[in-house]
């Protein structure tokens, strides 16, 4: 069995910008910059033969590359307890279309449909025993977050390998998004 997910890898400068936020919050287990990504579809445990089928279906996706920008920093909570600190992505129709194409490809391969609404974000910390009011103060002190927009030019299927220090991610395949060359008026 393989534990899989599909994600956008992040450029080094975006990971560094997010890494610069990682301090001053007791109870935060900060995500290593090298592991930061934006999940487009968590697949979960599948047999290896299903992984091959999913990989083939993802390879059939064609779409132009597009630009993304970081949005706000926020958190997910469950019953009043914050558990994840994240950096959001500014609204982007191309990202929504890509995620829908990936969802469709995965479902065509026999995987169950994702029931949660797609909320594009990058996890920057897992939280333990962080009261929401303390987190609110940390976010106020943080202020607005900005970074240079970046180009999403590929997506990747990863295998999540569980270990003593937490999960490690291994890229299994890259799927490039098409670049449009305006000077030559063609896709490359």
XYZ file of N, CA, C and O in Angstrom:
752
model
N 0.841 -1.189 0.000
C 0.000 0.000 0.000
C 0.882 1.248 0.000
O 1.955 1.260 0.591
N 0.385 2.275 -0.669
C 1.092 3.551 -0.758
C 0.149 4.655 -0.294
O -1.013 4.692 -0.682
N 0.653 5.576 0.514
C -0.129 6.725 0.990
C 0.225 7.903 0.083
O 1.361 8.368 0.083
N -0.745 8.390 -0.700
C -0.478 9.367 -1.753
C -1.242 10.676 -1.575
O -2.321 10.704 -0.991
N -0.653 11.731 -2.136
C -1.358 12.991 -2.283
C -0.773 13.733 -3.484
O 0.349 13.466 -3.914
N -1.561 14.650 -4.035
C -1.143 15.469 -5.175
C -1.007 16.898 -4.672
O -1.879 17.393 -3.939
N 0.093 17.568 -5.049
C 0.339 18.912 -4.524
C 1.105 19.773 -5.511
O 1.731 19.269 -6.443
N 1.054 21.075 -5.260
C 1.918 22.019 -5.956
C 3.164 22.198 -5.107
O 3.059 22.546 -3.924
N 4.344 21.966 -5.680
C 5.563 22.294 -4.938
C 5.717 23.811 -4.907
O 5.163 24.514 -5.753
N 6.444 24.297 -3.927
C 6.616 25.747 -3.778
C 8.037 26.156 -4.110
O 8.986 25.451 -3.751
N 8.208 27.313 -4.749
C 9.563 27.807 -5.007
C 10.302 28.071 -3.691
O 9.683 28.353 -2.659
N 11.609 28.017 -3.753
C 12.453 28.209 -2.574
C 12.158 29.546 -1.895
O 12.069 29.617 -0.664
N 11.987 30.622 -2.665
C 11.771 31.936 -2.045
C 10.444 32.010 -1.301
O 10.345 32.661 -0.256
N 9.415 31.320 -1.778
C 8.125 31.300 -1.079
C 8.262 30.504 0.216
O 7.792 30.931 1.273
N 8.938 29.354 0.147
C 9.161 28.563 1.364
C 9.977 29.360 2.382
O 9.696 29.320 3.584
N 10.969 30.103 1.914
C 11.781 30.919 2.818
C 10.933 32.017 3.462
O 11.070 32.303 4.664
N 10.063 32.641 2.687
C 9.185 33.689 3.236
C 8.285 33.100 4.310
O 8.086 33.702 5.367
N 7.724 31.920 4.062
C 6.869 31.280 5.061
C 7.689 30.832 6.269
O 7.234 30.914 7.409
N 8.910 30.387 6.021
C 9.787 29.989 7.118
C 10.115 31.149 8.030
O 10.322 30.970 9.239
N 10.161 32.351 7.479
C 10.465 33.539 8.279
C 9.355 33.839 9.293
O 9.581 34.568 10.251
N 8.173 33.270 9.098
C 7.055 33.473 10.019
C 7.127 32.531 11.217
O 6.398 32.705 12.188
N 7.974 31.523 11.139
C 7.945 30.408 12.071
C 8.723 30.676 13.360
O 9.790 30.099 13.584
N 8.139 31.500 14.216
C 8.725 31.721 15.541
C 7.711 32.421 16.426
O 6.729 32.994 15.932
N 7.957 32.350 17.719
C 7.178 33.130 18.667
C 5.828 32.584 19.037
O 5.018 33.323 19.600
N 5.548 31.327 18.760
C 4.253 30.747 19.106
C 4.481 29.420 19.834
O 4.768 28.396 19.201
N 4.372 29.467 21.142
C 4.545 28.247 21.946
C 3.457 27.239 21.583
O 2.306 27.603 21.362
N 3.843 25.983 21.474
C 2.904 24.919 21.120
C 2.818 24.648 19.634
O 2.064 23.784 19.198
N 3.610 25.387 18.843
C 3.619 25.178 17.385
C 4.745 24.217 17.030
O 5.870 24.369 17.482
N 4.409 23.212 16.247
C 5.426 22.323 15.667
C 5.553 22.771 14.216
O 4.716 22.463 13.367
N 6.601 23.538 13.937
C 6.783 24.174 12.635
C 7.118 23.142 11.570
O 7.892 22.227 11.802
N 6.544 23.324 10.398
C 6.798 22.444 9.257
C 8.140 22.828 8.633
O 8.389 23.999 8.363
N 8.990 21.851 8.402
C 10.275 22.094 7.758
C 10.013 22.706 6.375
O 9.158 22.225 5.625
N 10.764 23.744 6.046
C 10.553 24.428 4.762
C 10.640 23.478 3.575
O 9.921 23.644 2.588
N 11.521 22.491 3.653
C 11.682 21.567 2.527
C 10.440 20.704 2.304
O 10.271 20.133 1.228
N 9.558 20.633 3.293
C 8.352 19.807 3.195
C 7.110 20.626 2.834
O 6.037 20.067 2.658
N 7.244 21.939 2.735
C 6.077 22.792 2.450
C 5.588 22.591 1.024
O 6.385 22.515 0.088
N 4.286 22.528 0.880
C 3.630 22.341 -0.410
C 2.173 22.782 -0.261
O 1.721 23.045 0.850
N 1.445 22.833 -1.365
C 0.015 23.078 -1.309
C -0.715 21.840 -1.824
O -0.627 21.516 -3.015
N -1.387 21.147 -0.939
C -2.102 19.933 -1.323
C -3.291 20.273 -2.211
O -4.092 21.141 -1.894
N -3.380 19.558 -3.333
C -4.504 19.704 -4.250
C -5.509 18.569 -4.074
O -6.696 18.751 -4.308
N -5.009 17.396 -3.673
C -5.897 16.246 -3.440
C -5.171 15.229 -2.579
O -4.140 14.697 -2.980
N -5.690 14.984 -1.392
C -5.183 13.887 -0.575
C -5.872 12.621 -1.077
O -7.096 12.585 -1.218
N -5.101 11.600 -1.381
C -5.661 10.348 -1.904
C -5.735 9.301 -0.807
O -6.725 8.611 -0.653
N -4.683 9.169 -0.038
C -4.661 8.183 1.046
C -4.005 6.888 0.606
O -3.264 6.842 -0.379
N -4.298 5.818 1.334
C -3.695 4.505 1.097
C -4.322 3.835 -0.127
O -5.545 3.682 -0.196
N -3.477 3.452 -1.070
C -3.944 2.729 -2.255
C -2.932 1.635 -2.596
O -1.738 1.784 -2.326
N -3.404 0.535 -3.214
C -2.459 -0.473 -3.704
C -1.580 0.124 -4.803
O -1.977 1.062 -5.501
N -0.396 -0.434 -4.993
C 0.554 0.098 -5.967
C -0.039 0.146 -7.378
O 0.185 1.089 -8.116
N -0.824 -0.864 -7.756
C -1.404 -0.870 -9.111
C -2.381 0.287 -9.289
O -2.471 0.876 -10.359
N -3.112 0.657 -8.220
C -4.004 1.817 -8.292
C -3.196 3.106 -8.415
O -3.604 4.047 -9.107
N -2.052 3.141 -7.747
C -1.175 4.317 -7.834
C -0.717 4.521 -9.274
O -0.665 5.653 -9.760
N -0.405 3.438 -9.969
C 0.004 3.540 -11.371
C -1.132 4.097 -12.230
O -0.907 4.953 -13.091
N -2.364 3.621 -11.992
C -3.525 4.118 -12.739
C -3.758 5.603 -12.475
O -4.045 6.378 -13.398
N -3.621 6.006 -11.213
C -3.803 7.413 -10.855
C -2.732 8.252 -11.542
O -3.025 9.316 -12.101
N -1.505 7.773 -11.519
C -0.419 8.491 -12.194
C -0.692 8.681 -13.675
O -0.460 9.762 -14.228
N -1.187 7.629 -14.336
C -1.525 7.738 -15.755
C -2.650 8.747 -15.993
O -2.619 9.524 -16.952
N -3.655 8.738 -15.126
C -4.772 9.676 -15.277
C -4.304 11.112 -15.075
O -4.721 12.018 -15.807
N -3.424 11.331 -14.113
C -2.907 12.679 -13.877
C -2.076 13.166 -15.060
O -2.090 14.350 -15.390
N -1.371 12.249 -15.706
C -0.534 12.611 -16.856
C -1.365 13.132 -18.026
O -0.840 13.831 -18.895
N -2.652 12.824 -18.048
C -3.508 13.268 -19.155
C -4.022 14.698 -18.956
O -4.636 15.264 -19.864
N -3.769 15.292 -17.815
C -4.258 16.649 -17.544
C -3.414 17.662 -18.303
O -2.187 17.666 -18.200
N -4.097 18.511 -19.061
C -3.427 19.599 -19.778
C -4.034 20.910 -19.323
O -5.257 21.054 -19.280
N -3.147 21.824 -19.002
C -3.602 23.127 -18.538
C -2.434 24.092 -18.566
O -1.296 23.693 -18.331
N -2.679 25.375 -18.853
C -1.583 26.349 -18.838
C -1.072 26.604 -17.417
O -1.820 26.490 -16.442
N 0.194 26.969 -17.325
C 0.760 27.421 -16.065
C 0.043 28.702 -15.649
O -0.544 29.394 -16.482
N 0.079 29.042 -14.365
C -0.609 30.234 -13.876
C 0.121 30.777 -12.652
O 0.930 30.085 -12.037
N -0.176 32.017 -12.322
C 0.467 32.665 -11.175
C -0.419 32.594 -9.941
O -1.654 32.641 -10.040
N 0.250 32.494 -8.780
C -0.418 32.464 -7.486
C 0.216 33.488 -6.564
O 1.388 33.832 -6.716
N -0.561 33.935 -5.575
C -0.056 34.844 -4.552
C -0.488 34.341 -3.182
O -1.579 33.775 -3.044
N 0.371 34.569 -2.198
C -0.003 34.248 -0.828
C -1.126 35.173 -0.393
O -1.193 36.336 -0.817
N -1.981 34.656 0.457
C -3.064 35.455 1.021
C -2.827 35.653 2.504
O -1.707 35.926 2.936
N -3.852 35.464 3.292
C -3.766 35.673 4.726
C -3.185 34.448 5.432
O -3.096 33.364 4.855
N -2.798 34.643 6.680
C -2.408 33.534 7.547
C -3.577 33.287 8.487
O -4.185 34.227 9.005
N -3.912 32.025 8.692
C -5.037 31.679 9.554
C -4.833 30.328 10.192
O -3.730 29.770 10.171
N -5.905 29.770 10.718
C -5.808 28.478 11.391
C -7.098 27.690 11.220
O -8.167 28.255 10.988
N -6.966 26.387 11.321
C -8.114 25.493 11.365
C -8.316 25.122 12.820
O -7.356 24.924 13.568
N -9.569 25.014 13.194
C -9.875 24.600 14.559
C -10.968 23.553 14.547
O -11.721 23.418 13.580
N -11.013 22.818 15.617
C -12.044 21.802 15.812
C -12.545 21.972 17.236
O -11.761 21.894 18.183
N -13.824 22.247 17.374
C -14.447 22.436 18.677
C -13.700 23.455 19.546
O -13.435 23.227 20.722
N -13.330 24.562 18.928
C -12.699 25.650 19.656
C -11.224 25.482 19.934
O -10.628 26.313 20.610
N -10.613 24.418 19.415
C -9.187 24.181 19.627
C -8.480 24.266 18.276
O -8.796 23.518 17.345
N -7.520 25.179 18.182
C -6.751 25.338 16.944
C -5.790 24.166 16.788
O -5.153 23.760 17.756
N -5.706 23.607 15.574
C -4.811 22.463 15.354
C -3.830 22.662 14.198
O -2.832 21.967 14.111
N -4.091 23.608 13.303
C -3.217 23.817 12.147
C -3.114 25.308 11.847
O -4.130 25.996 11.782
N -1.894 25.775 11.650
C -1.640 27.145 11.231
C -1.276 27.108 9.755
O -0.451 26.283 9.348
N -1.881 27.974 8.950
C -1.678 27.922 7.503
C -1.533 29.302 6.892
O -1.957 30.299 7.456
N -0.939 29.308 5.705
C -0.896 30.497 4.848
C -1.837 30.219 3.687
O -1.734 29.181 3.023
N -2.749 31.133 3.464
C -3.722 30.956 2.392
C -3.183 31.435 1.056
O -2.147 32.085 0.962
N -3.910 31.090 0.030
C -3.592 31.494 -1.337
C -4.711 32.409 -1.813
O -5.895 32.119 -1.618
N -4.342 33.534 -2.415
C -5.340 34.454 -2.961
C -6.184 33.716 -4.003
O -5.692 32.820 -4.704
N -7.450 34.093 -4.101
C -8.380 33.440 -5.020
C -7.797 33.397 -6.428
O -7.273 34.395 -6.932
N -7.903 32.208 -7.059
C -7.338 32.015 -8.393
C -8.191 30.978 -9.123
O -8.221 29.807 -8.732
N -8.873 31.413 -10.173
C -9.744 30.503 -10.921
C -8.969 29.365 -11.566
O -9.453 28.234 -11.629
N -7.758 29.641 -12.041
C -6.954 28.584 -12.670
C -6.615 27.496 -11.662
O -6.638 26.299 -11.993
N -6.315 27.866 -10.435
C -6.034 26.881 -9.386
C -7.264 26.025 -9.121
O -7.159 24.798 -9.007
N -8.413 26.642 -9.055
C -9.661 25.902 -8.838
C -9.915 24.920 -9.980
O -10.316 23.776 -9.751
N -9.652 25.356 -11.225
C -9.836 24.457 -12.382
C -8.865 23.281 -12.322
O -9.245 22.136 -12.583
N -7.595 23.556 -11.973
C -6.614 22.478 -11.874
C -7.035 21.477 -10.809
O -7.005 20.264 -11.038
N -7.437 21.959 -9.657
C -7.849 21.054 -8.582
C -9.047 20.213 -9.022
O -9.110 19.017 -8.746
N -9.997 20.801 -9.740
C -11.171 20.063 -10.224
C -10.757 18.974 -11.222
O -11.291 17.861 -11.209
N -9.790 19.278 -12.090
C -9.307 18.279 -13.056
C -8.612 17.125 -12.325
O -8.777 15.959 -12.701
N -7.846 17.445 -11.305
C -7.167 16.403 -10.527
C -8.203 15.551 -9.801
O -8.119 14.318 -9.808
N -9.182 16.193 -9.194
C -10.249 15.458 -8.501
C -10.945 14.506 -9.464
O -11.159 13.332 -9.159
N -11.282 14.984 -10.646
C -11.956 14.155 -11.642
C -11.092 12.967 -12.054
O -11.589 11.829 -12.157
N -9.812 13.185 -12.267
C -8.905 12.102 -12.666
C -8.815 11.040 -11.580
O -8.847 9.836 -11.866
N -8.713 11.473 -10.326
C -8.590 10.529 -9.210
C -9.885 9.724 -9.050
O -9.849 8.505 -8.851
N -11.028 10.379 -9.172
C -12.322 9.692 -9.049
C -12.512 8.694 -10.192
O -13.007 7.580 -9.981
N -12.096 9.065 -11.415
C -12.197 8.135 -12.557
C -11.405 6.851 -12.310
O -11.699 5.812 -12.884
N -10.405 6.929 -11.451
C -9.577 5.757 -11.132
C -10.171 4.931 -9.993
O -9.520 4.017 -9.479
N -11.391 5.253 -9.590
C -12.072 4.451 -8.585
C -11.918 4.926 -7.145
O -12.398 4.258 -6.221
N -11.291 6.073 -6.964
C -11.142 6.605 -5.607
C -12.404 7.381 -5.220
O -13.065 7.966 -6.076
N -12.736 7.398 -3.924
C -13.929 8.144 -3.507
C -13.758 9.645 -3.726
O -12.641 10.171 -3.652
N -14.857 10.305 -4.004
C -14.860 11.756 -4.195
C -14.513 12.432 -2.874
O -14.925 11.989 -1.819
N -13.759 13.520 -2.957
C -13.431 14.310 -1.761
C -14.695 15.025 -1.302
O -15.387 15.653 -2.115
N -15.016 14.907 -0.036
C -16.241 15.512 0.485
C -16.018 16.915 1.035
O -16.965 17.687 1.147
N -14.770 17.246 1.367
C -14.484 18.578 1.906
C -14.292 19.579 0.763
O -13.737 19.234 -0.281
N -14.724 20.806 0.995
C -14.539 21.876 0.018
C -13.047 22.200 -0.075
O -12.349 22.247 0.934
N -12.564 22.426 -1.287
C -11.164 22.770 -1.502
C -10.878 24.134 -0.882
O -11.530 25.130 -1.189
N -9.903 24.170 0.016
C -9.479 25.403 0.689
C -7.970 25.529 0.493
O -7.193 24.982 1.277
N -7.525 26.198 -0.567
C -6.091 26.237 -0.865
C -5.285 26.908 0.250
O -5.568 28.050 0.621
N -4.323 26.174 0.767
C -3.498 26.672 1.860
C -2.187 25.899 1.919
O -2.064 24.827 1.333
N -1.247 26.466 2.654
C 0.046 25.826 2.895
C 0.192 25.704 4.398
O 0.177 26.723 5.116
N 0.294 24.498 4.905
C 0.448 24.300 6.344
C 1.839 24.767 6.758
O 2.834 24.360 6.170
N 1.872 25.642 7.779
C 3.166 26.109 8.269
C 3.456 25.604 9.681
O 4.605 25.623 10.111
N 2.422 25.116 10.392
C 2.656 24.529 11.717
C 1.487 23.650 12.118
O 0.342 23.907 11.735
N 1.784 22.632 12.894
C 0.777 21.844 13.609
C 0.766 22.413 15.017
O 1.823 22.728 15.577
N -0.419 22.548 15.587
C -0.549 23.196 16.885
C -0.991 22.212 17.961
O -1.823 21.336 17.706
N -0.419 22.390 19.154
C -0.811 21.566 20.292
C -0.966 22.483 21.505
O -0.042 23.220 21.857
N -2.131 22.427 22.095
C -2.415 23.224 23.291
C -2.195 24.722 23.065
O -1.600 25.410 23.897
N -2.654 25.220 21.932
C -2.555 26.649 21.640
C -3.959 27.245 21.736
O -4.792 26.986 20.872
N -4.216 28.008 22.812
C -5.538 28.635 22.931
C -5.776 29.600 21.765
O -4.865 30.287 21.310
N -7.008 29.639 21.297
C -7.355 30.471 20.145
C -7.051 31.939 20.430
O -6.575 32.652 19.542
N -7.250 32.416 21.666
C -6.971 33.825 21.942
C -5.475 34.135 21.831
O -5.090 35.173 21.298
N -4.599 33.215 22.279
C -3.149 33.442 22.132
C -2.769 33.430 20.652
O -1.959 34.232 20.203
N -3.380 32.540 19.898
C -3.125 32.479 18.467
C -3.589 33.770 17.792
O -2.910 34.310 16.925
N -4.728 34.288 18.236
C -5.224 35.552 17.690
C -4.247 36.692 17.926
O -4.006 37.513 17.038
N -3.645 36.738 19.116
C -2.643 37.770 19.413
C -1.417 37.602 18.524
O -0.858 38.586 18.032
N -0.985 36.362 18.318
C 0.177 36.100 17.460
C -0.110 36.573 16.038
O 0.722 37.213 15.398
N -1.316 36.287 15.537
C -1.689 36.707 14.187
C -1.756 38.226 14.077
O -1.343 38.797 13.064
N -2.262 38.891 15.108
C -2.296 40.360 15.102
C -0.884 40.930 15.033
O -0.616 41.864 14.280
N 0.014 40.371 15.839
C 1.401 40.832 15.837
C 2.080 40.569 14.492
O 2.935 41.340 14.071
N 1.693 39.479 13.846
C 2.283 39.105 12.562
C 1.979 40.140 11.493
O 2.836 40.517 10.705
N 0.731 40.607 11.464
C 0.327 41.575 10.447
C 0.182 40.915 9.086
O 0.221 39.691 8.959
N 0.042 41.728 8.030
C -0.143 41.167 6.691
C 1.111 40.450 6.199
O 2.227 40.828 6.538
N 0.890 39.413 5.427
C 1.981 38.629 4.854
C 1.972 38.834 3.354
O 0.927 38.752 2.719
N 3.139 39.127 2.809
C 3.199 39.280 1.364
C 4.450 38.589 0.843
O 5.418 38.403 1.567
N 4.375 38.212 -0.377
C 5.509 37.605 -1.077
C 5.285 37.860 -2.565
O 4.159 38.099 -3.003
N 6.341 37.791 -3.306
C 6.238 37.950 -4.745
C 5.359 36.838 -5.305
O 5.505 35.676 -4.905
N 4.424 37.155 -6.211
C 3.642 36.077 -6.841
C 4.584 35.046 -7.469
O 5.704 35.373 -7.867
N 4.124 33.824 -7.523
C 4.932 32.752 -8.090
C 4.116 31.977 -9.115
O 2.890 32.014 -9.093
N 4.828 31.311 -10.011
C 4.175 30.567 -11.084
C 4.017 29.105 -10.702
O 4.978 28.454 -10.292
N 2.787 28.607 -10.833
C 2.518 27.182 -10.692
C 2.729 26.584 -12.081
O 1.921 26.791 -12.981
N 3.848 25.899 -12.257
C 4.175 25.363 -13.571
C 4.189 23.845 -13.608
O 4.501 23.251 -14.637
N 3.840 23.236 -12.475
C 3.766 21.773 -12.423
C 3.053 21.367 -11.146
O 2.930 22.151 -10.212
N 2.543 20.148 -11.152
C 2.046 19.538 -9.923
C 2.708 18.181 -9.797
O 3.299 17.664 -10.752
N 2.674 17.634 -8.600
C 3.456 16.440 -8.285
C 2.589 15.459 -7.506
O 1.760 15.868 -6.690
N 2.775 14.165 -7.762
C 2.174 13.154 -6.890
C 3.270 12.693 -5.936
O 4.397 12.392 -6.357
N 2.941 12.732 -4.659
C 3.878 12.383 -3.596
C 3.418 11.136 -2.863
O 2.216 10.891 -2.735
N 4.395 10.405 -2.364
C 4.130 9.330 -1.421
C 4.537 9.846 -0.052
O 5.617 10.417 0.120
N 3.667 9.672 0.918
C 3.947 10.068 2.290
C 4.461 8.845 3.027
O 3.778 7.830 3.122
N 5.681 8.964 3.529
C 6.323 7.859 4.250
C 6.374 8.229 5.724
O 7.002 9.231 6.098
N 5.714 7.450 6.553
C 5.684 7.743 7.982
C 6.964 7.264 8.644
O 7.483 6.203 8.333
N 7.456 8.088 9.566
C 8.678 7.748 10.279
C 8.661 8.325 11.676
O 7.704 8.974 12.090
N 9.757 8.134 12.401
C 9.846 8.593 13.787
C 9.777 10.106 13.904
O 9.219 10.634 14.845
N 10.345 10.825 12.965
C 10.344 12.288 13.009
C 9.165 12.902 12.300
O 9.182 14.088 11.978
N 8.152 12.132 11.987
C 7.009 12.616 11.222
C 7.088 12.122 9.791
O 8.007 11.399 9.409
N 6.118 12.515 9.003
C 6.054 12.063 7.611
C 7.150 12.712 6.766
O 7.520 13.861 6.983
N 7.655 11.946 5.832
C 8.576 12.441 4.807
C 7.869 12.254 3.475
O 7.147 11.273 3.292
N 8.088 13.184 2.549
C 7.402 13.128 1.263
C 8.382 12.819 0.156
O 9.422 13.456 0.036
N 8.010 11.835 -0.651
C 8.837 11.437 -1.786
C 8.058 11.704 -3.069
O 6.955 11.180 -3.255
N 8.615 12.539 -3.945
C 7.977 12.827 -5.230
C 8.048 11.585 -6.103
O 9.120 11.019 -6.293
N 6.901 11.155 -6.615
C 6.857 9.985 -7.497
C 6.839 10.386 -8.965
O 7.405 9.682 -9.797
N 6.157 11.496 -9.276
C 6.097 11.963 -10.671
C 5.735 13.433 -10.699
O 4.941 13.898 -9.883
N 6.326 14.148 -11.650
C 6.023 15.563 -11.917
C 5.136 15.627 -13.146
O 5.357 14.894 -14.117
N 4.178 16.545 -13.102
C 3.283 16.760 -14.234
C 3.370 18.238 -14.619
O 2.810 19.092 -13.926
N 4.086 18.555 -15.691
C 4.258 19.966 -16.054
C 2.958 20.573 -16.569
O 2.144 19.905 -17.209
N 2.787 21.851 -16.266
C 1.703 22.625 -16.841
C 2.284 23.334 -18.062
O 3.472 23.643 -18.108
N 1.476 23.570 -19.037
C 1.925 24.091 -20.320
C 2.252 25.577 -20.188
O 1.487 26.346 -19.618
N 3.378 25.977 -20.748
C 3.748 27.397 -20.810
C 3.379 27.935 -22.184
O 3.615 27.288 -23.191
N 2.806 29.114 -22.212
C 2.463 29.752 -23.481
C 3.556 30.744 -23.821
O 3.856 31.642 -23.030
N 4.167 30.580 -24.964
C 5.218 31.487 -25.425
C 4.552 32.553 -26.292
O 4.218 32.315 -27.446
N 4.332 33.737 -25.713
C 3.636 34.804 -26.428
C 4.433 35.316 -27.619
O 3.854 35.776 -28.599
N 5.763 35.233 -27.536
C 6.587 35.702 -28.656
C 6.411 34.792 -29.871
O 6.428 35.252 -31.006
N 6.254 33.503 -29.622
C 6.088 32.557 -30.726
C 4.639 32.157 -30.922
O 4.330 31.399 -31.829
N 3.765 32.640 -30.044
C 2.331 32.321 -30.107
C 2.097 30.818 -30.154
O 1.360 30.315 -30.995
N 2.761 30.107 -29.227
C 2.561 28.664 -29.165
C 2.782 28.165 -27.744
O 3.407 28.834 -26.919
N 2.263 26.979 -27.482
C 2.477 26.321 -26.185
C 3.736 25.506 -26.228
O 4.065 24.901 -27.242
N 4.482 25.493 -25.107
C 5.693 24.688 -25.004
C 5.597 23.773 -23.803
O 4.834 23.965 -22.915
